[in-house]
mmCIF file with all atom_site columns, C-alpha atoms in Angstrom:
data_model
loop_
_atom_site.group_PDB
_atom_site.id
_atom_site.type_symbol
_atom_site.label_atom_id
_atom_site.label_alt_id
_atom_site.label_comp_id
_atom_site.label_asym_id
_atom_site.label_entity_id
_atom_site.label_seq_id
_atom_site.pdbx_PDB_ins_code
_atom_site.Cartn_x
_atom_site.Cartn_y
_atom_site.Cartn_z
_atom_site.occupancy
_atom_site.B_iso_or_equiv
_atom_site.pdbx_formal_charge
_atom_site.auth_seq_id
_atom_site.auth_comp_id
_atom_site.auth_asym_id
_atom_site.auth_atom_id
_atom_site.pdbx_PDB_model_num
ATOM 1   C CA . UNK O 1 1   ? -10.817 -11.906 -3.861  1.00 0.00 ? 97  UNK O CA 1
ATOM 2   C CA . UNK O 1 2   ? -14.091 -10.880 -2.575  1.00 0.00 ? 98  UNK O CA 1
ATOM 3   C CA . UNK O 1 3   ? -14.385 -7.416  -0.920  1.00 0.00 ? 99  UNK O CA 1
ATOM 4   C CA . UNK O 1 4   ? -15.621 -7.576  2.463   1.00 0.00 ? 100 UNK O CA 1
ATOM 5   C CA . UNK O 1 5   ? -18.513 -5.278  3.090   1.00 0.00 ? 101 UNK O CA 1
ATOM 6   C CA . UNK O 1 6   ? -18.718 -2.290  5.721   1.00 0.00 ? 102 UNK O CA 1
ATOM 7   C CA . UNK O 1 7   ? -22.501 -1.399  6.004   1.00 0.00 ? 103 UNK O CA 1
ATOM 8   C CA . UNK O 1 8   ? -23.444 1.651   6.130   1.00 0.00 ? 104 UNK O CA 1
ATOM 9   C CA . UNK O 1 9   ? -26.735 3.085   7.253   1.00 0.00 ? 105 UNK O CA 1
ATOM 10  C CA . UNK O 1 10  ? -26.870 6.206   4.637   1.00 0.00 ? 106 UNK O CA 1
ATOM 11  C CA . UNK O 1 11  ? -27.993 5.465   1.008   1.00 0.00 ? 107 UNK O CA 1
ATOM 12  C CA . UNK O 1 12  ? -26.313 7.995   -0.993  1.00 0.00 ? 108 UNK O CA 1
ATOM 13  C CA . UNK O 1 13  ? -22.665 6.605   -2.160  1.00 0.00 ? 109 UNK O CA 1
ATOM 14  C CA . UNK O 1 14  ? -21.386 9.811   -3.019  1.00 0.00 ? 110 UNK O CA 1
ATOM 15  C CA . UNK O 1 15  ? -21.903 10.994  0.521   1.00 0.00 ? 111 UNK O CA 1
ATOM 16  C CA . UNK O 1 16  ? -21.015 7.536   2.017   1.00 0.00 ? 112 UNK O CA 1
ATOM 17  C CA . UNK O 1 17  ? -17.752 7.917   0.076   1.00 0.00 ? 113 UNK O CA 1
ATOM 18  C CA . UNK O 1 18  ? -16.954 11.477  1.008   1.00 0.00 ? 114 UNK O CA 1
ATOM 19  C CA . UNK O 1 19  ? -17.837 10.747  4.986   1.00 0.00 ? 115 UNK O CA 1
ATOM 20  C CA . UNK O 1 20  ? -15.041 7.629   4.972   1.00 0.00 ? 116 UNK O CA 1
ATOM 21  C CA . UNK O 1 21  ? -12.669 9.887   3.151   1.00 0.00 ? 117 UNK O CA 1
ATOM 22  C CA . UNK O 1 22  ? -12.821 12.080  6.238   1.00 0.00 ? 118 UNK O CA 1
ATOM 23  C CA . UNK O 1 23  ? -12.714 8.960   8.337   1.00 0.00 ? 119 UNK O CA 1
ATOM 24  C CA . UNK O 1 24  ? -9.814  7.813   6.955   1.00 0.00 ? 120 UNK O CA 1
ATOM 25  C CA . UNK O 1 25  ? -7.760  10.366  6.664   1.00 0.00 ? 121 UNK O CA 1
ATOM 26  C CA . UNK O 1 26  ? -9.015  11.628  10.643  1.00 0.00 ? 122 UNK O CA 1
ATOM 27  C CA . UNK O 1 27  ? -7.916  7.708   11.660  1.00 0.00 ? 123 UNK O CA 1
ATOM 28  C CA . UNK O 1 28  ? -4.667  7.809   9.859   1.00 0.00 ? 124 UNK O CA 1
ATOM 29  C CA . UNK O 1 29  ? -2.935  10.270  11.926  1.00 0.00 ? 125 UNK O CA 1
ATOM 30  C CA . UNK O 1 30  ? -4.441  8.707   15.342  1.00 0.00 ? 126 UNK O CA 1
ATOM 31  C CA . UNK O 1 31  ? -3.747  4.909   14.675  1.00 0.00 ? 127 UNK O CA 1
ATOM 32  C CA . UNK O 1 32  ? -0.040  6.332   13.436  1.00 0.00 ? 128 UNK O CA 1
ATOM 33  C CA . UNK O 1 33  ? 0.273   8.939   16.693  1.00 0.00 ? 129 UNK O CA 1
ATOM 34  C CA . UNK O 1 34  ? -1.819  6.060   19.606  1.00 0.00 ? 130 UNK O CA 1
ATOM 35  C CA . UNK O 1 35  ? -2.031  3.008   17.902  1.00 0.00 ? 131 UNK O CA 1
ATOM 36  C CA . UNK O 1 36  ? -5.527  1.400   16.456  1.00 0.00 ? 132 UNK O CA 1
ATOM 37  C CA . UNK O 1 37  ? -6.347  -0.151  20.074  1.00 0.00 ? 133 UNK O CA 1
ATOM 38  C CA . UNK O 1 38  ? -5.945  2.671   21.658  1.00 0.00 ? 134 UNK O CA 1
ATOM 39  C CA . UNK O 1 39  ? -7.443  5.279   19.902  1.00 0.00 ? 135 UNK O CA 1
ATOM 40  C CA . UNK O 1 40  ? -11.326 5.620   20.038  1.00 0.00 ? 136 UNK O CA 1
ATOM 41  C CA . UNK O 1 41  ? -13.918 5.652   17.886  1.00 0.00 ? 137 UNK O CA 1
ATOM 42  C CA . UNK O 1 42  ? -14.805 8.903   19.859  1.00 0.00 ? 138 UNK O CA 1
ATOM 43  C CA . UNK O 1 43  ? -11.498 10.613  18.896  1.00 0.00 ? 139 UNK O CA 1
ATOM 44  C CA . UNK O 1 44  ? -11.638 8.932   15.454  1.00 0.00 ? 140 UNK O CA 1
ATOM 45  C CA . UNK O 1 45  ? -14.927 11.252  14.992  1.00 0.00 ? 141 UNK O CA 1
ATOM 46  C CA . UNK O 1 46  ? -13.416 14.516  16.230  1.00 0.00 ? 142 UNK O CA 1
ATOM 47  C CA . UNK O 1 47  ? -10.508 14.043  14.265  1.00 0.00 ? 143 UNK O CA 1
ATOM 48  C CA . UNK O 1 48  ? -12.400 13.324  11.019  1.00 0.00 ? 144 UNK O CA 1
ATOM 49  C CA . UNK O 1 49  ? -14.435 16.799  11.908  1.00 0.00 ? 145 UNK O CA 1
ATOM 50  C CA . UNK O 1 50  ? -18.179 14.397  12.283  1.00 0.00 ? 146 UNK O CA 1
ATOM 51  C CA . UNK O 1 51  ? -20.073 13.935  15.411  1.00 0.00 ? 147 UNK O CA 1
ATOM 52  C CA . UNK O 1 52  ? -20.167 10.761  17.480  1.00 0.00 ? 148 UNK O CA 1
ATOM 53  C CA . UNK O 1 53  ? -23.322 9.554   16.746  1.00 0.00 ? 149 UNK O CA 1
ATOM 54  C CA . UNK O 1 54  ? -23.018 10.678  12.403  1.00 0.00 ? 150 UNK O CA 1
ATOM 55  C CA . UNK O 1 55  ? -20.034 8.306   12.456  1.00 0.00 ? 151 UNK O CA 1
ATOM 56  C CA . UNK O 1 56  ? -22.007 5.140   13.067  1.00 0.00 ? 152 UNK O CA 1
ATOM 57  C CA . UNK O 1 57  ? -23.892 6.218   10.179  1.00 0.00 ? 153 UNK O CA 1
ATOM 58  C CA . UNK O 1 58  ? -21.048 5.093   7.812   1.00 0.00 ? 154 UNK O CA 1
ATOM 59  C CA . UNK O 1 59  ? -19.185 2.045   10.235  1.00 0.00 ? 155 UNK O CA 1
ATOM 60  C CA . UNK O 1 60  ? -20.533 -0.307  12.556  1.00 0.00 ? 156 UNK O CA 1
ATOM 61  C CA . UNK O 1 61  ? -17.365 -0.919  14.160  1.00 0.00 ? 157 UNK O CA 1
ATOM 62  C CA . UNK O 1 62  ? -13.881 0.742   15.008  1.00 0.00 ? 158 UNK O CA 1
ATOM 63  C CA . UNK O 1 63  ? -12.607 -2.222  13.045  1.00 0.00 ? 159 UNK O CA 1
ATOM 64  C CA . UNK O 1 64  ? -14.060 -1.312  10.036  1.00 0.00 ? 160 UNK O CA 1
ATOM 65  C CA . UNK O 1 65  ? -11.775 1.948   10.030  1.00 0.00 ? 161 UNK O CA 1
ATOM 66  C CA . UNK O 1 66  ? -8.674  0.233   9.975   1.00 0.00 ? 162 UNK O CA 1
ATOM 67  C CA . UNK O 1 67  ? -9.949  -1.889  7.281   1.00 0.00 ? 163 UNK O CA 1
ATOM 68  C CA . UNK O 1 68  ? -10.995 1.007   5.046   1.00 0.00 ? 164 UNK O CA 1
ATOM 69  C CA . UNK O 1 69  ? -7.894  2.605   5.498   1.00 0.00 ? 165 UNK O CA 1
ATOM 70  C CA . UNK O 1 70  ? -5.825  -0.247  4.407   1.00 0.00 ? 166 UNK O CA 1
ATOM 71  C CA . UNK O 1 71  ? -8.317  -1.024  1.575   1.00 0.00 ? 167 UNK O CA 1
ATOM 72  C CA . UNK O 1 72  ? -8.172  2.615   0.494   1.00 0.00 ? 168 UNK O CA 1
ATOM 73  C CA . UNK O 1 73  ? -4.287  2.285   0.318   1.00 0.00 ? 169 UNK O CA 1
ATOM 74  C CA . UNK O 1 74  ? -4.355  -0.708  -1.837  1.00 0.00 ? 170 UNK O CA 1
ATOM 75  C CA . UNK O 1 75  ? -6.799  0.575   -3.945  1.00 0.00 ? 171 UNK O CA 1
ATOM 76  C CA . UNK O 1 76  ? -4.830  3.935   -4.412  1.00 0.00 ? 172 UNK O CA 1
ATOM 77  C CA . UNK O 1 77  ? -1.319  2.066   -5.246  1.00 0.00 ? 173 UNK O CA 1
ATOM 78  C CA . UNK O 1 78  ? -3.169  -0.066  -7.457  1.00 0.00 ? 174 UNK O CA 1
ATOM 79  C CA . UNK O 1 79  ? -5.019  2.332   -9.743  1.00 0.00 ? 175 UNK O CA 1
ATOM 80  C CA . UNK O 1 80  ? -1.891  4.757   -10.070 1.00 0.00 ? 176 UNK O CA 1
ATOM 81  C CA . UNK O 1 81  ? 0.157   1.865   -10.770 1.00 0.00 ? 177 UNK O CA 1
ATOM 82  C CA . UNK O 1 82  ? -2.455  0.907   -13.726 1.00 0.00 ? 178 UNK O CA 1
ATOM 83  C CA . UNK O 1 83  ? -2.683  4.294   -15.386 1.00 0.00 ? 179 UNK O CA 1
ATOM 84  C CA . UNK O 1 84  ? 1.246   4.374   -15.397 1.00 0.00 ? 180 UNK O CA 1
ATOM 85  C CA . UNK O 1 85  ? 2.360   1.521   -16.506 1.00 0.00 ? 181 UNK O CA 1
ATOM 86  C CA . UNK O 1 86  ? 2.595   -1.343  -19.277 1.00 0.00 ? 182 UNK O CA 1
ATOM 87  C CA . UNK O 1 87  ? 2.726   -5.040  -17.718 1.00 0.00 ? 183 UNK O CA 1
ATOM 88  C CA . UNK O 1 88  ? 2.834   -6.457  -21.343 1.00 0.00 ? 184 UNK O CA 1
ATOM 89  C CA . UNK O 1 89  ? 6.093   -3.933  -22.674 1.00 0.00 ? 185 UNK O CA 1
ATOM 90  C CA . UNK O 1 90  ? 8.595   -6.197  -22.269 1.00 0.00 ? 186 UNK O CA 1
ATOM 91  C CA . UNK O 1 91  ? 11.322  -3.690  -21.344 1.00 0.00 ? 187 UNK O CA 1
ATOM 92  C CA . UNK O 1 92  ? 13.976  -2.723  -18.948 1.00 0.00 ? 188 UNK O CA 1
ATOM 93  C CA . UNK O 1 93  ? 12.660  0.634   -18.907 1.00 0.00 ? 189 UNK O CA 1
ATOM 94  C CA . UNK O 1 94  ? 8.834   -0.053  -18.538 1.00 0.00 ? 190 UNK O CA 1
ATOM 95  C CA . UNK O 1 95  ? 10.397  -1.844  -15.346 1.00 0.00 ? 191 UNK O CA 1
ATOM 96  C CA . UNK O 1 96  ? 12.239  0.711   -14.130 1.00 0.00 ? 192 UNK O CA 1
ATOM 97  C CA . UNK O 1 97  ? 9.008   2.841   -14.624 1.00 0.00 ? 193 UNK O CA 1
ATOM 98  C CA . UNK O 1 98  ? 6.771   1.156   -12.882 1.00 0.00 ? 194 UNK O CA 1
ATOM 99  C CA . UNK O 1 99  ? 9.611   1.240   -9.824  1.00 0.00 ? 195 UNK O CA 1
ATOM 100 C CA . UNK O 1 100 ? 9.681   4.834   -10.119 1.00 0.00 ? 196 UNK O CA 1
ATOM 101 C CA . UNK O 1 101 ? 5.695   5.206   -9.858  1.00 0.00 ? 197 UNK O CA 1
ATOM 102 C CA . UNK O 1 102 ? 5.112   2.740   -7.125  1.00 0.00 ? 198 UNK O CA 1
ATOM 103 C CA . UNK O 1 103 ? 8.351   4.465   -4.958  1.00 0.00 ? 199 UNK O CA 1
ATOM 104 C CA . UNK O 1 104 ? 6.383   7.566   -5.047  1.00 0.00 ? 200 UNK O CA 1
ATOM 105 C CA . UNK O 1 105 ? 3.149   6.660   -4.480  1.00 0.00 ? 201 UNK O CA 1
ATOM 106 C CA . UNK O 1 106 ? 4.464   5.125   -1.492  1.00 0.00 ? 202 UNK O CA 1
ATOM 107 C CA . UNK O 1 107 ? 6.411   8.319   -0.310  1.00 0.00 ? 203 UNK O CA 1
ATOM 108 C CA . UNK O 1 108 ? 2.909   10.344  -0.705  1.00 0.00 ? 204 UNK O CA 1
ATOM 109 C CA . UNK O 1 109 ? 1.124   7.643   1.271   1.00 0.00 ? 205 UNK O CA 1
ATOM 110 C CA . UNK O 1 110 ? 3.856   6.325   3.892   1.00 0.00 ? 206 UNK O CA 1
ATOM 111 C CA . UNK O 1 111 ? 1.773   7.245   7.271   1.00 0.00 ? 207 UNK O CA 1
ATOM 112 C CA . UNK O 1 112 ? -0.702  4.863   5.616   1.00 0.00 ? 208 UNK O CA 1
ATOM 113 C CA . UNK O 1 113 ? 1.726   1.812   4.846   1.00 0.00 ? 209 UNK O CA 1
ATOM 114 C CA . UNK O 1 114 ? 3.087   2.691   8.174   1.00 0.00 ? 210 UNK O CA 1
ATOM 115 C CA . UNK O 1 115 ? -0.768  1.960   9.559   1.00 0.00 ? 211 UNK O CA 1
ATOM 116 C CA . UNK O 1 116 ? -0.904  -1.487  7.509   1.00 0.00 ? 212 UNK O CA 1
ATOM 117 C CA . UNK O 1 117 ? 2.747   -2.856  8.764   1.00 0.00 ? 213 UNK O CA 1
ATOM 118 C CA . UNK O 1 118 ? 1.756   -1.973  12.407  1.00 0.00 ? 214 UNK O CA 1
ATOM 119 C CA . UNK O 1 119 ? -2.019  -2.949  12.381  1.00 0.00 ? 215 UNK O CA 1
ATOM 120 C CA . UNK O 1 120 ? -3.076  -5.564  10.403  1.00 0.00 ? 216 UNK O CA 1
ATOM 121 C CA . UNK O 1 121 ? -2.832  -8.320  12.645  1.00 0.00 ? 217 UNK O CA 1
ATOM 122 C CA . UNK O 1 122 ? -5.883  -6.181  14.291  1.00 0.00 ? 218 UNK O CA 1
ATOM 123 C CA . UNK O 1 123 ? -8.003  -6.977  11.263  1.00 0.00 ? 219 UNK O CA 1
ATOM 124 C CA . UNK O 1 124 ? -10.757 -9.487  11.669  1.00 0.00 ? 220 UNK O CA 1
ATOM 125 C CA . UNK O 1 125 ? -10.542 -13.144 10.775  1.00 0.00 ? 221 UNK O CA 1
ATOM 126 C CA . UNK O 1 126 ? -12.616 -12.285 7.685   1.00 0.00 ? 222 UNK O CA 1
ATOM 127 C CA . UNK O 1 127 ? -11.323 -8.980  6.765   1.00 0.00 ? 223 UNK O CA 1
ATOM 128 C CA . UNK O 1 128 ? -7.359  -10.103 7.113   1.00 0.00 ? 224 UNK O CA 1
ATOM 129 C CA . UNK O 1 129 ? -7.741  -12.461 4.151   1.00 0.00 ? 225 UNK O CA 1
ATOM 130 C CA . UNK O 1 130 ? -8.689  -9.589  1.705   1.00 0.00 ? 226 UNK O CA 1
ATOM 131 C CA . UNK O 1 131 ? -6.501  -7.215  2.486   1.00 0.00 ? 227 UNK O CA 1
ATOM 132 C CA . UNK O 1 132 ? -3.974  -9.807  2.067   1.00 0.00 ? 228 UNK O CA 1
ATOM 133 C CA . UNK O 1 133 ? -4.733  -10.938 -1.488  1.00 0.00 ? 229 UNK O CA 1
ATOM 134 C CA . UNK O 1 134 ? -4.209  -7.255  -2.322  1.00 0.00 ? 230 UNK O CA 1
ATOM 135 C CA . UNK O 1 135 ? -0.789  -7.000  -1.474  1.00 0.00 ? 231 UNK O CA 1
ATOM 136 C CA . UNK O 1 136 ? -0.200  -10.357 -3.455  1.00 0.00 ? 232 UNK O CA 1
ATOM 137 C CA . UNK O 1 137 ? -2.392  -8.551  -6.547  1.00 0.00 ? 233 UNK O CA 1
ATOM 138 C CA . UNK O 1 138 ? 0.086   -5.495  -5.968  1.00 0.00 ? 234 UNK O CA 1
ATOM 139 C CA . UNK O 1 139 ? 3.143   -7.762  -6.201  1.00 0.00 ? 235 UNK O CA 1
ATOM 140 C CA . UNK O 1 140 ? 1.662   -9.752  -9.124  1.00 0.00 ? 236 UNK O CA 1
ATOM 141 C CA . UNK O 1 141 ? 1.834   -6.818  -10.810 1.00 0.00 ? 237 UNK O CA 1
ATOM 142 C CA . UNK O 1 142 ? 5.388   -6.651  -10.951 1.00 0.00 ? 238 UNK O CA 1
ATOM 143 C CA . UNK O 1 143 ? 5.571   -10.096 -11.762 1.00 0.00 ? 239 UNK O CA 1
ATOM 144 C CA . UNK O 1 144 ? 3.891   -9.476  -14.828 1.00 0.00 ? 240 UNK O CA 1
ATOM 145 C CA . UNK O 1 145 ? 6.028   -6.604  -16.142 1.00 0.00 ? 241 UNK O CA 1
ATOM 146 C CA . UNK O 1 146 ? 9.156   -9.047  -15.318 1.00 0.00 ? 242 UNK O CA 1
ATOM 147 C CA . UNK O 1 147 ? 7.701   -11.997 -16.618 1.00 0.00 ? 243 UNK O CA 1
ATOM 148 C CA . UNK O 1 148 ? 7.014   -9.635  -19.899 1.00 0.00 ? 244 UNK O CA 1
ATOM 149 C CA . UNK O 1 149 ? 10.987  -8.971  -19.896 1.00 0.00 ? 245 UNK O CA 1
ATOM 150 C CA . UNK O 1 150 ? 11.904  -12.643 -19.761 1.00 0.00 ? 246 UNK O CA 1
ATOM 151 C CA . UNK O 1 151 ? 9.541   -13.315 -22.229 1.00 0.00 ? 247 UNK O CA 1
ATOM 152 C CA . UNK O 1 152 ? 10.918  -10.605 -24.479 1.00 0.00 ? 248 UNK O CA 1
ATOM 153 C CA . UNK O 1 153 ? 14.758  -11.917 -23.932 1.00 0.00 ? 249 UNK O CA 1
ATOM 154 C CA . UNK O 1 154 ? 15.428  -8.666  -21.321 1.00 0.00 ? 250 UNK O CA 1
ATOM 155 C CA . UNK O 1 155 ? 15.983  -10.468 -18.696 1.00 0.00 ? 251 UNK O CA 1
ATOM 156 C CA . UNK O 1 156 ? 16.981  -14.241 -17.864 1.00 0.00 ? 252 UNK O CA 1
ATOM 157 C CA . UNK O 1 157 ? 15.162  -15.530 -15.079 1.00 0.00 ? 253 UNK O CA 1
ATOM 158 C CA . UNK O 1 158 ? 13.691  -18.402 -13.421 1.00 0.00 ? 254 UNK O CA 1
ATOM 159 C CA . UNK O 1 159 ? 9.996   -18.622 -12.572 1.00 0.00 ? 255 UNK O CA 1
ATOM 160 C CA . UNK O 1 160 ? 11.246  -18.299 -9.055  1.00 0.00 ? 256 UNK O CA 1
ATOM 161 C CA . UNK O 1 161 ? 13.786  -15.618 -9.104  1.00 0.00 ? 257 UNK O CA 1
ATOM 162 C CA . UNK O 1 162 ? 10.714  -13.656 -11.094 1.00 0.00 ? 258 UNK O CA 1
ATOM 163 C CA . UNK O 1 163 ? 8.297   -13.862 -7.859  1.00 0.00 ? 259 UNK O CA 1
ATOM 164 C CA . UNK O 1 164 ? 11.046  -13.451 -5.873  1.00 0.00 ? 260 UNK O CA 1
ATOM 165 C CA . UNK O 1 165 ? 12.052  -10.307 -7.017  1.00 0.00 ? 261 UNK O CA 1
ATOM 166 C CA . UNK O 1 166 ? 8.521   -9.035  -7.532  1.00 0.00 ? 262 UNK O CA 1
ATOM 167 C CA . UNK O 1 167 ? 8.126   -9.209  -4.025  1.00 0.00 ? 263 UNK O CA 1
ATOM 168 C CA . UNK O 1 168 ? 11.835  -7.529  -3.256  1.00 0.00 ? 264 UNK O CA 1
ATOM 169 C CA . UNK O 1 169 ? 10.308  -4.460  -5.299  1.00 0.00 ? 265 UNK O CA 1
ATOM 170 C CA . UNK O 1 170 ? 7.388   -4.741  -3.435  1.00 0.00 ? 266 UNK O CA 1
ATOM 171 C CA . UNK O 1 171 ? 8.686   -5.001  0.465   1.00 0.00 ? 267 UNK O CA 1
ATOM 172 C CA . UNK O 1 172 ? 11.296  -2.186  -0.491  1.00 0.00 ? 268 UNK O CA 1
ATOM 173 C CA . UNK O 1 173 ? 9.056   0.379   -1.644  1.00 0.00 ? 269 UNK O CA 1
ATOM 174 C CA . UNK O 1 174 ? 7.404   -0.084  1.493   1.00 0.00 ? 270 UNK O CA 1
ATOM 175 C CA . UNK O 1 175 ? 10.553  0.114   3.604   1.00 0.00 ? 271 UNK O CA 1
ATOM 176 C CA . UNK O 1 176 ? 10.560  3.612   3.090   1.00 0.00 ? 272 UNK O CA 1
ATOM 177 C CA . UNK O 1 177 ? 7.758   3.744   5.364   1.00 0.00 ? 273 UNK O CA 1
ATOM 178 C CA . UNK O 1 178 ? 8.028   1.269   7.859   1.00 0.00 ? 274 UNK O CA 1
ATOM 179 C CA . UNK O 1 179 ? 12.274  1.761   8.051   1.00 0.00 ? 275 UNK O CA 1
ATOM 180 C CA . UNK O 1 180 ? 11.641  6.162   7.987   1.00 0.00 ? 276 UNK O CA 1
ATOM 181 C CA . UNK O 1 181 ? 13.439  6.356   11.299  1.00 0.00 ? 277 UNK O CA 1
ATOM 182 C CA . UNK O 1 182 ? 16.876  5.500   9.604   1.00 0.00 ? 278 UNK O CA 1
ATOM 183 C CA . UNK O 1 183 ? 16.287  5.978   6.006   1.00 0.00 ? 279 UNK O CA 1
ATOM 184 C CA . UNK O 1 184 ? 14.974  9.336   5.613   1.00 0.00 ? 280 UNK O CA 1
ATOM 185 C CA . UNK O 1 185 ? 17.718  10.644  7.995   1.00 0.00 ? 281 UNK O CA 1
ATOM 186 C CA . UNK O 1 186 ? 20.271  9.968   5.143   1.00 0.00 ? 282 UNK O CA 1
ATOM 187 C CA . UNK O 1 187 ? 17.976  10.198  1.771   1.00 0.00 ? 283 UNK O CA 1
ATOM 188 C CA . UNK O 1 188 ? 16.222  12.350  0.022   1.00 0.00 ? 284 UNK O CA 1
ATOM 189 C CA . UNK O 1 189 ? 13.106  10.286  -1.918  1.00 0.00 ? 285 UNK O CA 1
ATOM 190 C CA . UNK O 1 190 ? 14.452  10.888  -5.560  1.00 0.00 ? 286 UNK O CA 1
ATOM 191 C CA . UNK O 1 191 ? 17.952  9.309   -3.852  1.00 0.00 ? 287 UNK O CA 1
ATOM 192 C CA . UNK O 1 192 ? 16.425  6.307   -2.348  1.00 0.00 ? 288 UNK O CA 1
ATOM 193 C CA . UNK O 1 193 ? 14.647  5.715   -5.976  1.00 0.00 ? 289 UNK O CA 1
ATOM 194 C CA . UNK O 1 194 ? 17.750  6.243   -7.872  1.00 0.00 ? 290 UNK O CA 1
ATOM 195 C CA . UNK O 1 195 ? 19.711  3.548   -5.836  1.00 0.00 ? 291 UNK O CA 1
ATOM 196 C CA . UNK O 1 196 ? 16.940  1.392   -5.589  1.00 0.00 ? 292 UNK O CA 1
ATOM 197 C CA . UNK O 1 197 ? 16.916  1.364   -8.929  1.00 0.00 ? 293 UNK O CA 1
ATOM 198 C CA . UNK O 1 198 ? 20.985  0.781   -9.713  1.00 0.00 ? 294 UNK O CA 1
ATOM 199 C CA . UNK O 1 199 ? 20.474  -1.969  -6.956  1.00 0.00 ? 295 UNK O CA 1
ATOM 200 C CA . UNK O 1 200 ? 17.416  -4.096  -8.702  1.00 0.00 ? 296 UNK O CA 1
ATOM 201 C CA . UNK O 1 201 ? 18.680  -3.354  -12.154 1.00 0.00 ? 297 UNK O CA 1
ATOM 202 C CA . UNK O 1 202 ? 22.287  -4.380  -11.960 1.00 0.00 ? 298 UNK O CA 1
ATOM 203 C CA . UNK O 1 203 ? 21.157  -7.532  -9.633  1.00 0.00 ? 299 UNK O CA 1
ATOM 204 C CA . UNK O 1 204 ? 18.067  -8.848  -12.633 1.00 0.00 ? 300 UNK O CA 1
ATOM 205 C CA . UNK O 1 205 ? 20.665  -7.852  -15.386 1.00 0.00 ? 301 UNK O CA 1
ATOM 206 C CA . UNK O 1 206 ? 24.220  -8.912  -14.161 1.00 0.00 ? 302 UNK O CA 1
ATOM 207 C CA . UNK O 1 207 ? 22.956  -11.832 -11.284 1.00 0.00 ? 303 UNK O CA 1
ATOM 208 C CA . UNK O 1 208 ? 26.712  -13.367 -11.593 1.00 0.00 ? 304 UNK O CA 1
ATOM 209 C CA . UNK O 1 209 ? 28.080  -10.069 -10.137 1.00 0.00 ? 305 UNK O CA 1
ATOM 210 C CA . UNK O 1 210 ? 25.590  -10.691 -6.460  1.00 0.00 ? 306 UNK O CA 1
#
């Protein structure tokens, strides 16, 4: 999975880091409010609080916004996911962890999952591809904490069922961004976790009762 590069003009990476933060977070609420076509790179400077001309500094394109942002998300999810959890525990629980983590990360980060459902087809031929095989790294990860309870007799799965329902855990966390309109009108976060939860646990543990 090789990352695609955004050049930058300015040598310093801590300052190169600390400009795209502002970027990102300046483009979030714009490609969320307008859309990434129509939004410009113009407004995508005011918002981030840089001028015109200092944000070419750190992109060459308004592409390579929407890029960082979803790279930045990934990245994020990923790395709190890590530090949380135990892919190799074997357990029920270490499962139901992991759900727990990745529910909330996605609660504190939905305008940004929001961005990748409605914008990635936007991404460039060469960019799309990446961000891609990160969502497919994200999932893997939950196929390795349920391939760990198979292997430790928690659960009784096929390969199959096991990818399938790594990618049910991941597609749901999400859908508390991308399905906000009807969900958080009738639950609180901690409430959509708990049922989640019930929901995945009962249907891995008890499959003759779905």
């Amino acid at each position: 999975m090789k990352k695609r590069e955004v050049l930058a003009s300015v040598k310093d990476e801590k300052l190169i880091e600390m400009r795209r933060d502002q970027i990102i977070k300046g483009a979030v609420n714009l490609f969320k409010d307008k859309g990434f076509h129509r939004t410009t790179t113009r407004e995508i400077a005011k918002s981030a609080g840089i001028g015109f001309g200092t944000l070419y500094h750190y992109i060459r394109q308004k592409e390579d916004v929407l890029y960082l942002v979803c790279d930045k998300l990934y990245d994020q999810v990923h790395s709190l996911l890590e530090q949380g959890i135990d892919t190799k525990q074997g357990t029920i629980e270490s499962l139901k962890q992991a759900m727990k983590i990745y529910f909330k990360v996605i609660d504190e980060m939905q305008d940004e999952v929001l961005i990748l459902y409605q914008e990635t087809k936007s991404l460039s031929k060469d960019a799309l591809p990446y961000v891609l095989d990160k969502e497919i790294a994200m999932t893997n990860m939950f196929k390795s904490i349920i391939d760990s309870c198979v292997k430790n007799g928690e659960l009784n799965l096929s390969e199959k069922e096991s990818e399938l329902i790594a990618h049910n855990i991941t597609v749901s966390g999400e859908m508390w961004s991308f399905r906000r309109w009807g969900l958080q009108k009738r639950f609180a976060i901690d409430e959509f976790v708990a049922l989640q939860l019930n929901i995945f646990i009962k249907a891995v543990t008890n499959p003759n009762d779905f």
